Coordinates of C-alpha atoms in Angstrom, one line a residue:
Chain A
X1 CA 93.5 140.5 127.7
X2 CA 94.9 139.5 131.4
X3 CA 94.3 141.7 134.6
X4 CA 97.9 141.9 135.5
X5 CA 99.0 144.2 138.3
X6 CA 101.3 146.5 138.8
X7 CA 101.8 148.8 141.5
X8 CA 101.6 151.9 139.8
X9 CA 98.6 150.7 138.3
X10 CA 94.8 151.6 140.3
X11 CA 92.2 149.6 140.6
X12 CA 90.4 148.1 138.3
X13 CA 92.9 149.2 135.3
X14 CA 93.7 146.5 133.2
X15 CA 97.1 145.3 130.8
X16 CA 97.6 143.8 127.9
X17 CA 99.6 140.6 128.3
X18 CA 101.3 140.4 125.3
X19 CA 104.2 141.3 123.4
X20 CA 104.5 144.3 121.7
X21 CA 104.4 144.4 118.0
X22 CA 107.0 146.4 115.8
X23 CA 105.0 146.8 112.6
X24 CA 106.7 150.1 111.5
X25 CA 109.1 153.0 112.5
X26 CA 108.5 156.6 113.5
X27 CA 111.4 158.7 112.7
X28 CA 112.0 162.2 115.3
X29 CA 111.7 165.1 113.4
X30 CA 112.7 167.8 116.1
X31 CA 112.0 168.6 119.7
X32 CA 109.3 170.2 121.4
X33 CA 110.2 172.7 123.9
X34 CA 107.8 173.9 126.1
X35 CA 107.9 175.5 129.9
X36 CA 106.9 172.6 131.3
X37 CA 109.8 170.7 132.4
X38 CA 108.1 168.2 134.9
X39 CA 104.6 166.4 134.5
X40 CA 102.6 168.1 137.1
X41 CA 103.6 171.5 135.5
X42 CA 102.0 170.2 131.8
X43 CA 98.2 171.0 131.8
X44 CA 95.9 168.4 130.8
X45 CA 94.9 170.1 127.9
X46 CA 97.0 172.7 125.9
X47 CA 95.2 176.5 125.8
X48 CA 95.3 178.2 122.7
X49 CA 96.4 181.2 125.0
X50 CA 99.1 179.6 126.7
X51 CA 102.4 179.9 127.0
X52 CA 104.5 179.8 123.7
X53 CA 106.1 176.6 122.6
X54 CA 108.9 175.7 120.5
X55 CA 108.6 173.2 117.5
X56 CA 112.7 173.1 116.6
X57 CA 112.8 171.0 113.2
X58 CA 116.3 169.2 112.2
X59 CA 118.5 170.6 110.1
X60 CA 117.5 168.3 107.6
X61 CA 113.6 168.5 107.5
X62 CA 113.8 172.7 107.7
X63 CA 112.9 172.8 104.1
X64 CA 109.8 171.1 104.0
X65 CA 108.4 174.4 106.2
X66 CA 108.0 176.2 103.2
X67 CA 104.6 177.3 102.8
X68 CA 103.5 177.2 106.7
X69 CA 102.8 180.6 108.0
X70 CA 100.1 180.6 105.3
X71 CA 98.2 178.6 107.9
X72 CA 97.2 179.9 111.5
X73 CA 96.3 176.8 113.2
X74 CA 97.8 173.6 112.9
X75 CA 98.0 169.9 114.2
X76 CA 100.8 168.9 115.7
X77 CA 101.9 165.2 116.2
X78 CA 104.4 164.3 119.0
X79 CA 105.5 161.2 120.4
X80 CA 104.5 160.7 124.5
X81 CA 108.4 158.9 125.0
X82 CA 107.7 159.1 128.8
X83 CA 104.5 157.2 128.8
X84 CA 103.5 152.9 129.1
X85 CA 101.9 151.8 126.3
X86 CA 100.3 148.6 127.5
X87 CA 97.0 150.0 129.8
X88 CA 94.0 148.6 128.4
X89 CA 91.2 150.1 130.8
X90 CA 92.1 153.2 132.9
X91 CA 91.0 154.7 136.2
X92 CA 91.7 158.8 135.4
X93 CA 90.1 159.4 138.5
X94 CA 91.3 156.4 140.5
X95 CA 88.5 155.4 142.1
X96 CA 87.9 152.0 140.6
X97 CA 86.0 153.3 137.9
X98 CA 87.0 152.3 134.5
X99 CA 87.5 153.8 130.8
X100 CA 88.8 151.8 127.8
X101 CA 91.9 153.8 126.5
X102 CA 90.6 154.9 123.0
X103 CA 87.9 156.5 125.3
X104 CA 90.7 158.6 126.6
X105 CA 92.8 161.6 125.7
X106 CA 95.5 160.1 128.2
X107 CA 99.1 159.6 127.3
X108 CA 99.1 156.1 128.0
X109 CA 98.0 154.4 124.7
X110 CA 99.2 151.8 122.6
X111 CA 101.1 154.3 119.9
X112 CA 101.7 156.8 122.5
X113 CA 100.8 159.8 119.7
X114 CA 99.7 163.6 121.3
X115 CA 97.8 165.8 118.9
X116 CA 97.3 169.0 119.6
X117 CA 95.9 171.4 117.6
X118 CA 97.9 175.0 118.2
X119 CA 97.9 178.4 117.1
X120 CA 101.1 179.6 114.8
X121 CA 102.9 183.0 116.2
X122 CA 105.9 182.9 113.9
X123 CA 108.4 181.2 112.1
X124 CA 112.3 181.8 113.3
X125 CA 114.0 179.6 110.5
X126 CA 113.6 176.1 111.3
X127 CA 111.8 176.7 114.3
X128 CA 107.9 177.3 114.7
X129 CA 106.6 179.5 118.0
X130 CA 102.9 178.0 118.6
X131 CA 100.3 178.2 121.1
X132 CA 98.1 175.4 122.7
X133 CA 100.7 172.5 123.3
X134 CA 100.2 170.7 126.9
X135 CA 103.3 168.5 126.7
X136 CA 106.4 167.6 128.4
X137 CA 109.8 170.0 127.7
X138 CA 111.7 167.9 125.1
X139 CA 109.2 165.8 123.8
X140 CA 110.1 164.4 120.1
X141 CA 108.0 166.0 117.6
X142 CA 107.0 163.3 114.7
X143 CA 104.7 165.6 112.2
X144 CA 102.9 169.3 111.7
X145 CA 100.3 169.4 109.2
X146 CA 98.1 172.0 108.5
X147 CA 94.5 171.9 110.5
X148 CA 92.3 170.3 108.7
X149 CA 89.5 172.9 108.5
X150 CA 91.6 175.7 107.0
X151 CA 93.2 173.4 104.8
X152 CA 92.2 173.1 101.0
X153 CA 94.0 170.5 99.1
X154 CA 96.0 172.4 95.7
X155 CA 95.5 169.4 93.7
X156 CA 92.0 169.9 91.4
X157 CA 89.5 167.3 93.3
X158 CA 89.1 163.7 92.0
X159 CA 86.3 162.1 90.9
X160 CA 86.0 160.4 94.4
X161 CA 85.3 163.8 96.2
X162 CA 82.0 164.6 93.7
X163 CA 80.6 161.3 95.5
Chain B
X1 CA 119.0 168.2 102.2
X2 CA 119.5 167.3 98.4
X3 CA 117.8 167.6 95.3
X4 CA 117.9 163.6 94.0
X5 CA 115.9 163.2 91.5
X6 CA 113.6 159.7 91.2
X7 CA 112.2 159.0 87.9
X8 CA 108.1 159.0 90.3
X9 CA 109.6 162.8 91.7
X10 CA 107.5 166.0 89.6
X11 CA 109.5 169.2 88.8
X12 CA 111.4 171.1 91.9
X13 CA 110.4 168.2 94.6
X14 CA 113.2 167.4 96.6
X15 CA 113.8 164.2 98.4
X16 CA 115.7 164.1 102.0
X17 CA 119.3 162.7 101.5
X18 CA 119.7 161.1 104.6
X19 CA 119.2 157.5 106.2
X20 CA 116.0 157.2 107.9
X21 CA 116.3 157.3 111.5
X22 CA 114.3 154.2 113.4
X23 CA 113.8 156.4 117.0
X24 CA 110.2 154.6 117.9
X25 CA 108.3 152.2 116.7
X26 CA 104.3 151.4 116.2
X27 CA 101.8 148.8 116.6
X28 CA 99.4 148.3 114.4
X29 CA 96.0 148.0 116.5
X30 CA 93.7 147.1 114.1
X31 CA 92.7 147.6 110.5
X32 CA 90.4 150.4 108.7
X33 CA 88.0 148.7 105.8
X34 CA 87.0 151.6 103.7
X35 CA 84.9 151.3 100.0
X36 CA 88.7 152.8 98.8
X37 CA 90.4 149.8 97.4
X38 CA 92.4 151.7 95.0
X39 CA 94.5 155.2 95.2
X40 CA 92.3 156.9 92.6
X41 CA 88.9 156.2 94.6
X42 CA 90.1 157.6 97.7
X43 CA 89.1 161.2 98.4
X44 CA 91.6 164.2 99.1
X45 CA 89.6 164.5 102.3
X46 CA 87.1 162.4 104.2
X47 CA 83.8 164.0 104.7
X48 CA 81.3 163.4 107.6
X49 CA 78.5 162.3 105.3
X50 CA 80.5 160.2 102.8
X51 CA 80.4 156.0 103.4
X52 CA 80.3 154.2 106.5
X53 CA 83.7 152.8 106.9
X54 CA 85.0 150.3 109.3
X55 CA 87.7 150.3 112.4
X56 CA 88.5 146.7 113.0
X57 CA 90.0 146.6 116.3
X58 CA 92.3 143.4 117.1
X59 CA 90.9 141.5 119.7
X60 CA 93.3 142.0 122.1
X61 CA 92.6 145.8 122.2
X62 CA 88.7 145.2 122.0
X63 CA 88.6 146.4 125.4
X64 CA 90.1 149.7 125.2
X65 CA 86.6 151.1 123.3
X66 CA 85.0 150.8 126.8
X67 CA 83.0 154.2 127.1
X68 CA 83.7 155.1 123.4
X69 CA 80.0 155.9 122.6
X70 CA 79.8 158.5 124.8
X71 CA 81.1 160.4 122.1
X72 CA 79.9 161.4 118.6
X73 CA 83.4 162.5 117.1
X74 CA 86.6 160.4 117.1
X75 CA 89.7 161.6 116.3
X76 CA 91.6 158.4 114.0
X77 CA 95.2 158.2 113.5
X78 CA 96.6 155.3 110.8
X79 CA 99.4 154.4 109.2
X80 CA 99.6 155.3 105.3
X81 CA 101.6 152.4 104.7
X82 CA 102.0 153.1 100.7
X83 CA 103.8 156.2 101.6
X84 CA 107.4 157.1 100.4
X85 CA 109.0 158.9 103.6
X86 CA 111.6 161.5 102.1
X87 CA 110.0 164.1 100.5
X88 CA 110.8 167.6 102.0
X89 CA 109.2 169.4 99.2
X90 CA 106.4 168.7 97.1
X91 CA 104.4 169.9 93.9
X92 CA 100.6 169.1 94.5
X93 CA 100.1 170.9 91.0
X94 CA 102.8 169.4 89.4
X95 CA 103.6 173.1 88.1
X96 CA 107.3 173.0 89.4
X97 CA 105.7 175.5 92.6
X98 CA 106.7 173.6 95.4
X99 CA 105.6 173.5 99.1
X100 CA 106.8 172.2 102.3
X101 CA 105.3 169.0 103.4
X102 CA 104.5 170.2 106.6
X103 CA 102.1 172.8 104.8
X104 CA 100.3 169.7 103.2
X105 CA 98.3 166.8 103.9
X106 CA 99.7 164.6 101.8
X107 CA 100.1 161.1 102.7
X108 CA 103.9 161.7 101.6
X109 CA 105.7 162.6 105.2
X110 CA 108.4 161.5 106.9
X111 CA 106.1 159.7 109.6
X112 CA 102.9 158.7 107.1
X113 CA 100.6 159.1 109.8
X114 CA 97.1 160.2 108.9
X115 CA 94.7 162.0 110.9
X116 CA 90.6 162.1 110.4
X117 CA 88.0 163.4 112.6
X118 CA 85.3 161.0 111.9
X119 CA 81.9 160.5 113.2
X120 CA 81.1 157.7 115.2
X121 CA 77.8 155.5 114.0
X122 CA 77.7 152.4 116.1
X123 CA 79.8 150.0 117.7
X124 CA 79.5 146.3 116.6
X125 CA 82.0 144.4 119.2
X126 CA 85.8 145.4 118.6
X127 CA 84.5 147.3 115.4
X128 CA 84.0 150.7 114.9
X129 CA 81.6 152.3 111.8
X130 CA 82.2 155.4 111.2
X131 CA 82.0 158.4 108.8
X132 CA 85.0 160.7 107.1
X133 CA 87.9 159.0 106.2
X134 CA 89.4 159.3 103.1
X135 CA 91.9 156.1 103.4
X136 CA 92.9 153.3 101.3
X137 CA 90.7 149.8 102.2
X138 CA 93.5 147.7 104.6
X139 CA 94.9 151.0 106.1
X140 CA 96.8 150.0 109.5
X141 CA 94.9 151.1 112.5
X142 CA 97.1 153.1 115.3
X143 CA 95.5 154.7 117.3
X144 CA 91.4 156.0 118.4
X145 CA 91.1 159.5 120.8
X146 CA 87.8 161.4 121.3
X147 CA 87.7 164.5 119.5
X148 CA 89.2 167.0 121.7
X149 CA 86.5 169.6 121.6
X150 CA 84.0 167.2 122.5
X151 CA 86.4 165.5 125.4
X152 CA 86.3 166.6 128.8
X153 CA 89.0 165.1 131.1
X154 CA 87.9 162.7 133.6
X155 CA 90.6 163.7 136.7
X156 CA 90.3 167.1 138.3
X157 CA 92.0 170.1 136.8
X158 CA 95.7 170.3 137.8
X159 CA 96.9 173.8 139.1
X160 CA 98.5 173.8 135.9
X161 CA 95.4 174.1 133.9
X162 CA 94.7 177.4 136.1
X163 CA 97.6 178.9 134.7

């Protein structure tokens, strides 16, 4: 790791200095739509009161909805196209201060990946009103699976989950 | 989306009939060691109080943990890398009743990203040993958040938050 500047960087943040692997693909999904159109109108955290949200699915991945509005909350995986993905140590409050990155919620990460967990309102076709998003308008949605603590697998459990 | 059956497919899953789009792509940051060396010994879902596993950071992102045991649970997001992509419905059961893969968990997704909340044991250096994944041994490591409940942001609340 190499402290390499850059003015929109504060002190004491750090960069990684090297190239940027390509190990695998994300494919978009849909597109987020939210009120906030700029980045000073997105919260930094998503309320599960908030406004309503949009998750509009292609055409193509509509299908594979079926089933959803049996769940109330879900996790929603989007893809943070706007953000650097090289910041090492971060200064959220820019005083000098440091935090290593995976000691962050920030959108500046190596796979720049927001989760949010959000509240289902309805289903319009292939489109999914929700609660509790804090991300950019148009932001390219990459999965939705049901929240993990309401979810019980259908398959019987294996041997493995009696351990 | 079409119904193509694959010889691996159960009754009434259907498969996306469509190239696969290459919008973004990810970097692998490290690499999970789990006790799962096989499919069958992995369970459905992780639990808190199952095996310590490990998050092997690569060295060059070693720094990026700085501050990480402030917090008990993590949020871990890898890359299910023995995942087929185009399933748009599935049959857990294998009972010909399908669902959405959106209203699953399954490792089959269109981005095979998997998501644990884990709890955090101990840091040893750029590794990680934690509790509650449910992953194959050699899993691709992409990315490490706090858990959100537990994460309180660092910079001042925006007047969006007040909203």
């Amino acid at each position: 790791m190499t402290v390499k500047k850059t003015s929109d960087m504060r002190d004491g943040e750090a960069v990684l200095d090297a190239p940027q692997a390509q190990d695998a693909f994300v494919q978009f999904i849909g597109t987020i739509r939210t009120p906030f159109t700029t980045r000073d109108l997105c919260p930094r955290q998503g309320k599960l009161e908030g406004p309503d949200c949009r998750l509009e699915l292609l055409p193509e991945w509509a299908a594979a909805l079926k089933g959803i509005t049996a769940f109330e909350y879900l996790d929603v995986l989007y893809w943070l196209h706007m953000s650097r993905r090289d910041l090492v140590l971060q200064s959220p409050k820019s005083n000098g201060t440091t935090t290593g990155t995976f000691a962050l919620r920030s959108p500046v990460r190596p796979n720049p990946i927001g989760l949010s967990r959000v509240r289902l309102i309805r289903q319009e076709g292939p489109t999914l009103i929700v609660k509790g998003l804090d991300c950019l308008d148009k932001t390219p949605l990459i999965d939705i699976k049901p929240e993990r603590c309401a979810f019980t697998p259908q398959a019987p459990h294996k041997d493995a989950d009696k351990a």
